[in-house]
Amino acid sequence: MLGNEVIGIEVLEIQKYLIYFFLFSFVGWLIESAFYSLINKKLINRGFFMLPISPIYGFTMTLILSYLYKENINLVILFFGSAVFSIAVEYFVYALLKMAFKVQFWSYEDYGSKIKRRVYWLIFIFWSALIVLYFEFIHSSLDGLLTGLIFNYKVNMISLLPILTTIIVIDGLTTALTVEKLRARLIEMNDIRYKFKSYIEHSNIFGSANELIQKADIRSEETAINAIRDLGFSVITYGEVSEEALAANLSLLKVRYNKLFHLSLYERRLLMAYPNIKYAGYIVCLDDLIDNLNVKKIVNRG
């Protein structure tokens, strides 16, 4: 009898922790998305996943529930303890994502005070204050409500765990593939910019690149390729290139560069969620994509 009661209590706690994880993942996502939507004046799905969850918040709160929070805990200890847990998880997730994808997803360097460009102290004061308010005024009632739901309505989160995990894994893999697809796009853009710059360095005798492109008046990739073929210059030979051939090649590069601005839904979502995202070595190309996404026009930095 006693063994069954102990097992029942353990199962109850596991169920509640699962609910807390998903609940706080959603609430954290909601608050962060609302904040960034407000300051950017447009709806933003903030977070690594397409789903309306941000597991970093769920994970942090379950850690605080497991290892920090106790009834009648001193609120000062709860406040600073919550800040320590939040900062530790923030660093861990930041380092994990950077190691896995070679990408810096976020930075607080634009907000003034900084701790190694990753954590802004006012952000953690805000979250720590929210955590204290939650435990002071909400947690006891919510905990009792969840206990009643689990016992009275036979809520079984454990049986749903494989389904929920599968959905999250698929969502995470989709985002991971999007990150790599965006990297491939940036590599291609960077290669085009390099070729464009090389052509410009050998075109001073003909005037600026923009003047040559405007004079050629080539609007499509097919037209540019046909013009290059007709001129007999599939590859530019420096020193003997004509003005027309150079203009056609520059136009082709510009057309191909502009085509790379057509992002998928997932890529647009990722760039809007993380406007400070950094791919090492591709800063200018990434800025071009973000500028184009924000102002809805092609930005020519040639």
mmCIF file of N, CA, C and O in Angstrom, residues 34-82:
data_model
loop_
_atom_site.group_PDB
_atom_site.id
_atom_site.type_symbol
_atom_site.label_atom_id
_atom_site.label_comp_id
_atom_site.label_asym_id
_atom_site.label_seq_id
_atom_site.Cartn_x
_atom_site.Cartn_y
_atom_site.Cartn_z
ATOM 1 N N ALA A 34 5.553 38.922 -27.708
ATOM 2 C CA ALA A 34 4.806 40.171 -27.544
ATOM 3 C C ALA A 34 5.754 41.350 -27.409
ATOM 4 O O ALA A 34 5.529 42.425 -27.995
ATOM 5 N N PHE A 35 6.844 41.168 -26.656
ATOM 6 C CA PHE A 35 7.823 42.238 -26.462
ATOM 7 C C PHE A 35 8.467 42.636 -27.779
ATOM 8 O O PHE A 35 8.522 43.825 -28.130
ATOM 9 N N TYR A 36 8.948 41.652 -28.535
ATOM 10 C CA TYR A 36 9.617 41.962 -29.802
ATOM 11 C C TYR A 36 8.632 42.450 -30.862
ATOM 12 O O TYR A 36 8.992 43.259 -31.716
ATOM 13 N N SER A 37 7.398 41.965 -30.811
ATOM 14 C CA SER A 37 6.383 42.470 -31.741
ATOM 15 C C SER A 37 6.084 43.931 -31.453
ATOM 16 O O SER A 37 5.884 44.736 -32.371
ATOM 17 N N LEU A 38 6.066 44.286 -30.176
ATOM 18 C CA LEU A 38 5.763 45.656 -29.776
ATOM 19 C C LEU A 38 6.866 46.611 -30.213
ATOM 20 O O LEU A 38 6.590 47.665 -30.798
ATOM 21 N N ILE A 39 8.133 46.250 -29.947
ATOM 22 C CA ILE A 39 9.223 47.175 -30.274
ATOM 23 C C ILE A 39 9.486 47.235 -31.775
ATOM 24 O O ILE A 39 10.026 48.228 -32.269
ATOM 25 N N ASN A 40 9.106 46.173 -32.507
ATOM 26 C CA ASN A 40 9.301 46.173 -33.959
ATOM 27 C C ASN A 40 8.037 46.565 -34.726
ATOM 28 O O ASN A 40 8.065 46.665 -35.950
ATOM 29 N N LYS A 41 6.928 46.734 -34.008
ATOM 30 C CA LYS A 41 5.656 47.154 -34.585
ATOM 31 C C LYS A 41 5.154 46.208 -35.674
ATOM 32 O O LYS A 41 4.584 46.624 -36.677
ATOM 33 N N LYS A 42 5.399 44.903 -35.475
ATOM 34 C CA LYS A 42 4.874 43.873 -36.363
ATOM 35 C C LYS A 42 4.914 42.546 -35.622
ATOM 36 O O LYS A 42 5.707 42.372 -34.683
ATOM 37 N N LEU A 43 4.043 41.608 -36.011
ATOM 38 C CA LEU A 43 3.969 40.330 -35.328
ATOM 39 C C LEU A 43 5.229 39.509 -35.594
ATOM 40 O O LEU A 43 5.642 39.350 -36.753
ATOM 41 N N ILE A 44 5.828 39.012 -34.536
ATOM 42 C CA ILE A 44 7.046 38.215 -34.657
ATOM 43 C C ILE A 44 6.888 36.940 -33.831
ATOM 44 O O ILE A 44 6.540 36.988 -32.660
ATOM 45 N N ASN A 45 7.124 35.800 -34.479
ATOM 46 C CA ASN A 45 7.141 34.521 -33.786
ATOM 47 C C ASN A 45 8.553 34.319 -33.270
ATOM 48 O O ASN A 45 9.425 33.801 -33.942
ATOM 49 N N ARG A 46 8.796 34.758 -32.057
ATOM 50 C CA ARG A 46 10.131 34.732 -31.475
ATOM 51 C C ARG A 46 10.432 33.333 -30.940
ATOM 52 O O ARG A 46 9.666 32.771 -30.179
ATOM 53 N N GLY A 47 11.547 32.784 -31.326
ATOM 54 C CA GLY A 47 11.935 31.479 -30.812
ATOM 55 C C GLY A 47 12.525 30.601 -31.895
ATOM 56 O O GLY A 47 12.394 30.861 -33.087
ATOM 57 N N PHE A 48 13.202 29.546 -31.466
ATOM 58 C CA PHE A 48 13.863 28.625 -32.391
ATOM 59 C C PHE A 48 12.855 27.772 -33.141
ATOM 60 O O PHE A 48 13.097 27.369 -34.275
ATOM 61 N N PHE A 49 11.717 27.502 -32.522
ATOM 62 C CA PHE A 49 10.725 26.603 -33.107
ATOM 63 C C PHE A 49 9.611 27.363 -33.816
ATOM 64 O O PHE A 49 9.329 28.516 -33.494
ATOM 65 N N MET A 50 8.977 26.669 -34.771
ATOM 66 C CA MET A 50 7.776 27.225 -35.387
ATOM 67 C C MET A 50 6.601 27.163 -34.415
ATOM 68 O O MET A 50 5.722 28.011 -34.427
ATOM 69 N N LEU A 51 6.583 26.141 -33.575
ATOM 70 C CA LEU A 51 5.527 26.012 -32.572
ATOM 71 C C LEU A 51 5.581 27.184 -31.591
ATOM 72 O O LEU A 51 6.653 27.776 -31.387
ATOM 73 N N PRO A 52 4.445 27.517 -30.973
ATOM 74 C CA PRO A 52 4.427 28.625 -29.995
ATOM 75 C C PRO A 52 5.009 28.212 -28.656
ATOM 76 O O PRO A 52 4.337 28.256 -27.616
ATOM 77 N N ILE A 53 6.265 27.791 -28.666
ATOM 78 C CA ILE A 53 6.949 27.423 -27.431
ATOM 79 C C ILE A 53 8.399 27.891 -27.504
ATOM 80 O O ILE A 53 8.972 28.010 -28.584
ATOM 81 N N SER A 54 8.947 28.165 -26.346
ATOM 82 C CA SER A 54 10.374 28.483 -26.217
ATOM 83 C C SER A 54 10.896 27.668 -25.038
ATOM 84 O O SER A 54 10.830 28.110 -23.889
ATOM 85 N N PRO A 55 11.412 26.460 -25.301
ATOM 86 C CA PRO A 55 11.770 25.536 -24.223
ATOM 87 C C PRO A 55 12.785 26.072 -23.221
ATOM 88 O O PRO A 55 12.869 25.545 -22.110
ATOM 89 N N ILE A 56 13.544 27.090 -23.581
ATOM 90 C CA ILE A 56 14.516 27.653 -22.639
ATOM 91 C C ILE A 56 13.811 28.147 -21.367
ATOM 92 O O ILE A 56 14.344 28.030 -20.260
ATOM 93 N N TYR A 57 12.590 28.666 -21.514
ATOM 94 C CA TYR A 57 11.828 29.136 -20.349
ATOM 95 C C TYR A 57 11.266 27.964 -19.550
ATOM 96 O O TYR A 57 11.285 27.971 -18.315
ATOM 97 N N GLY A 58 10.746 26.971 -20.255
ATOM 98 C CA GLY A 58 10.230 25.797 -19.569
ATOM 99 C C GLY A 58 11.317 25.072 -18.806
ATOM 100 O O GLY A 58 11.118 24.633 -17.664
ATOM 101 N N PHE A 59 12.494 24.949 -19.410
ATOM 102 C CA PHE A 59 13.615 24.271 -18.768
ATOM 103 C C PHE A 59 14.093 25.047 -17.546
ATOM 104 O O PHE A 59 14.347 24.471 -16.488
ATOM 105 N N THR A 60 14.187 26.366 -17.683
ATOM 106 C CA THR A 60 14.634 27.197 -16.558
ATOM 107 C C THR A 60 13.676 27.091 -15.380
ATOM 108 O O THR A 60 14.101 26.928 -14.220
ATOM 109 N N MET A 61 12.379 27.166 -15.658
ATOM 110 C CA MET A 61 11.402 27.131 -14.564
ATOM 111 C C MET A 61 11.336 25.764 -13.892
ATOM 112 O O MET A 61 11.151 25.684 -12.671
ATOM 113 N N THR A 62 11.486 24.691 -14.654
ATOM 114 C CA THR A 62 11.483 23.368 -14.016
ATOM 115 C C THR A 62 12.726 23.182 -13.149
ATOM 116 O O THR A 62 12.663 22.532 -12.097
ATOM 117 N N LEU A 63 13.852 23.752 -13.562
ATOM 118 C CA LEU A 63 15.057 23.723 -12.719
ATOM 119 C C LEU A 63 14.836 24.494 -11.422
ATOM 120 O O LEU A 63 15.224 24.041 -10.335
ATOM 121 N N ILE A 64 14.218 25.674 -11.535
ATOM 122 C CA ILE A 64 13.942 26.487 -10.350
ATOM 123 C C ILE A 64 12.975 25.758 -9.414
ATOM 124 O O ILE A 64 13.159 25.749 -8.186
ATOM 125 N N LEU A 65 11.960 25.133 -9.970
ATOM 126 C CA LEU A 65 11.010 24.364 -9.163
ATOM 127 C C LEU A 65 11.693 23.191 -8.468
ATOM 128 O O LEU A 65 11.375 22.866 -7.316
ATOM 129 N N SER A 66 12.628 22.553 -9.161
ATOM 130 C CA SER A 66 13.268 21.346 -8.624
ATOM 131 C C SER A 66 14.336 21.652 -7.587
ATOM 132 O O SER A 66 14.447 20.941 -6.576
ATOM 133 N N TYR A 67 15.135 22.705 -7.821
ATOM 134 C CA TYR A 67 16.344 22.896 -7.022
ATOM 135 C C TYR A 67 16.387 24.200 -6.222
ATOM 136 O O TYR A 67 17.273 24.358 -5.384
ATOM 137 N N LEU A 68 15.461 25.111 -6.450
ATOM 138 C CA LEU A 68 15.519 26.389 -5.747
ATOM 139 C C LEU A 68 14.286 26.669 -4.900
ATOM 140 O O LEU A 68 14.404 26.966 -3.706
ATOM 141 N N TYR A 69 13.115 26.563 -5.492
ATOM 142 C CA TYR A 69 11.899 26.992 -4.808
ATOM 143 C C TYR A 69 11.507 26.047 -3.679
ATOM 144 O O TYR A 69 11.475 24.831 -3.842
ATOM 145 N N LYS A 70 11.226 26.617 -2.535
ATOM 146 C CA LYS A 70 10.637 25.913 -1.392
ATOM 147 C C LYS A 70 9.566 26.818 -0.792
ATOM 148 O O LYS A 70 9.607 28.038 -0.952
ATOM 149 N N GLU A 71 8.611 26.232 -0.112
ATOM 150 C CA GLU A 71 7.605 27.058 0.551
ATOM 151 C C GLU A 71 8.267 27.977 1.570
ATOM 152 O O GLU A 71 9.190 27.581 2.280
ATOM 153 N N ASN A 72 7.787 29.208 1.613
ATOM 154 C CA ASN A 72 8.304 30.225 2.541
ATOM 155 C C ASN A 72 9.764 30.602 2.273
ATOM 156 O O ASN A 72 10.457 31.087 3.172
ATOM 157 N N ILE A 73 10.217 30.385 1.066
ATOM 158 C CA ILE A 73 11.578 30.778 0.712
ATOM 159 C C ILE A 73 11.714 32.299 0.771
ATOM 160 O O ILE A 73 10.761 33.039 0.454
ATOM 161 N N ASN A 74 12.856 32.786 1.216
ATOM 162 C CA ASN A 74 13.119 34.219 1.233
ATOM 163 C C ASN A 74 13.057 34.769 -0.181
ATOM 164 O O ASN A 74 13.689 34.229 -1.101
ATOM 165 N N LEU A 75 12.289 35.849 -0.390
ATOM 166 C CA LEU A 75 12.078 36.371 -1.734
ATOM 167 C C LEU A 75 13.359 36.926 -2.356
ATOM 168 O O LEU A 75 13.524 36.884 -3.587
ATOM 169 N N VAL A 76 14.262 37.429 -1.536
ATOM 170 C CA VAL A 76 15.545 37.929 -2.050
ATOM 171 C C VAL A 76 16.361 36.768 -2.602
ATOM 172 O O VAL A 76 16.951 36.862 -3.693
ATOM 173 N N ILE A 77 16.375 35.667 -1.860
ATOM 174 C CA ILE A 77 17.087 34.474 -2.336
ATOM 175 C C ILE A 77 16.448 33.957 -3.613
ATOM 176 O O ILE A 77 17.138 33.568 -4.562
ATOM 177 N N LEU A 78 15.118 33.961 -3.654
ATOM 178 C CA LEU A 78 14.404 33.506 -4.848
ATOM 179 C C LEU A 78 14.728 34.398 -6.045
ATOM 180 O O LEU A 78 14.958 33.902 -7.161
ATOM 181 N N PHE A 79 14.779 35.710 -5.809
ATOM 182 C CA PHE A 79 15.051 36.658 -6.894
ATOM 183 C C PHE A 79 16.437 36.423 -7.489
ATOM 184 O O PHE A 79 16.592 36.227 -8.699
ATOM 185 N N PHE A 80 17.465 36.437 -6.642
ATOM 186 C CA PHE A 80 18.833 36.302 -7.147
ATOM 187 C C PHE A 80 19.118 34.871 -7.611
ATOM 188 O O PHE A 80 19.866 34.663 -8.571
ATOM 189 N N GLY A 81 18.509 33.899 -6.943
ATOM 190 C CA GLY A 81 18.666 32.516 -7.393
ATOM 191 C C GLY A 81 18.075 32.309 -8.777
ATOM 192 O O GLY A 81 18.659 31.631 -9.629
ATOM 193 N N SER A 82 16.905 32.917 -9.015
ATOM 194 C CA SER A 82 16.270 32.825 -10.332
ATOM 195 C C SER A 82 17.146 33.473 -11.401
ATOM 196 O O SER A 82 17.259 32.958 -12.528
#
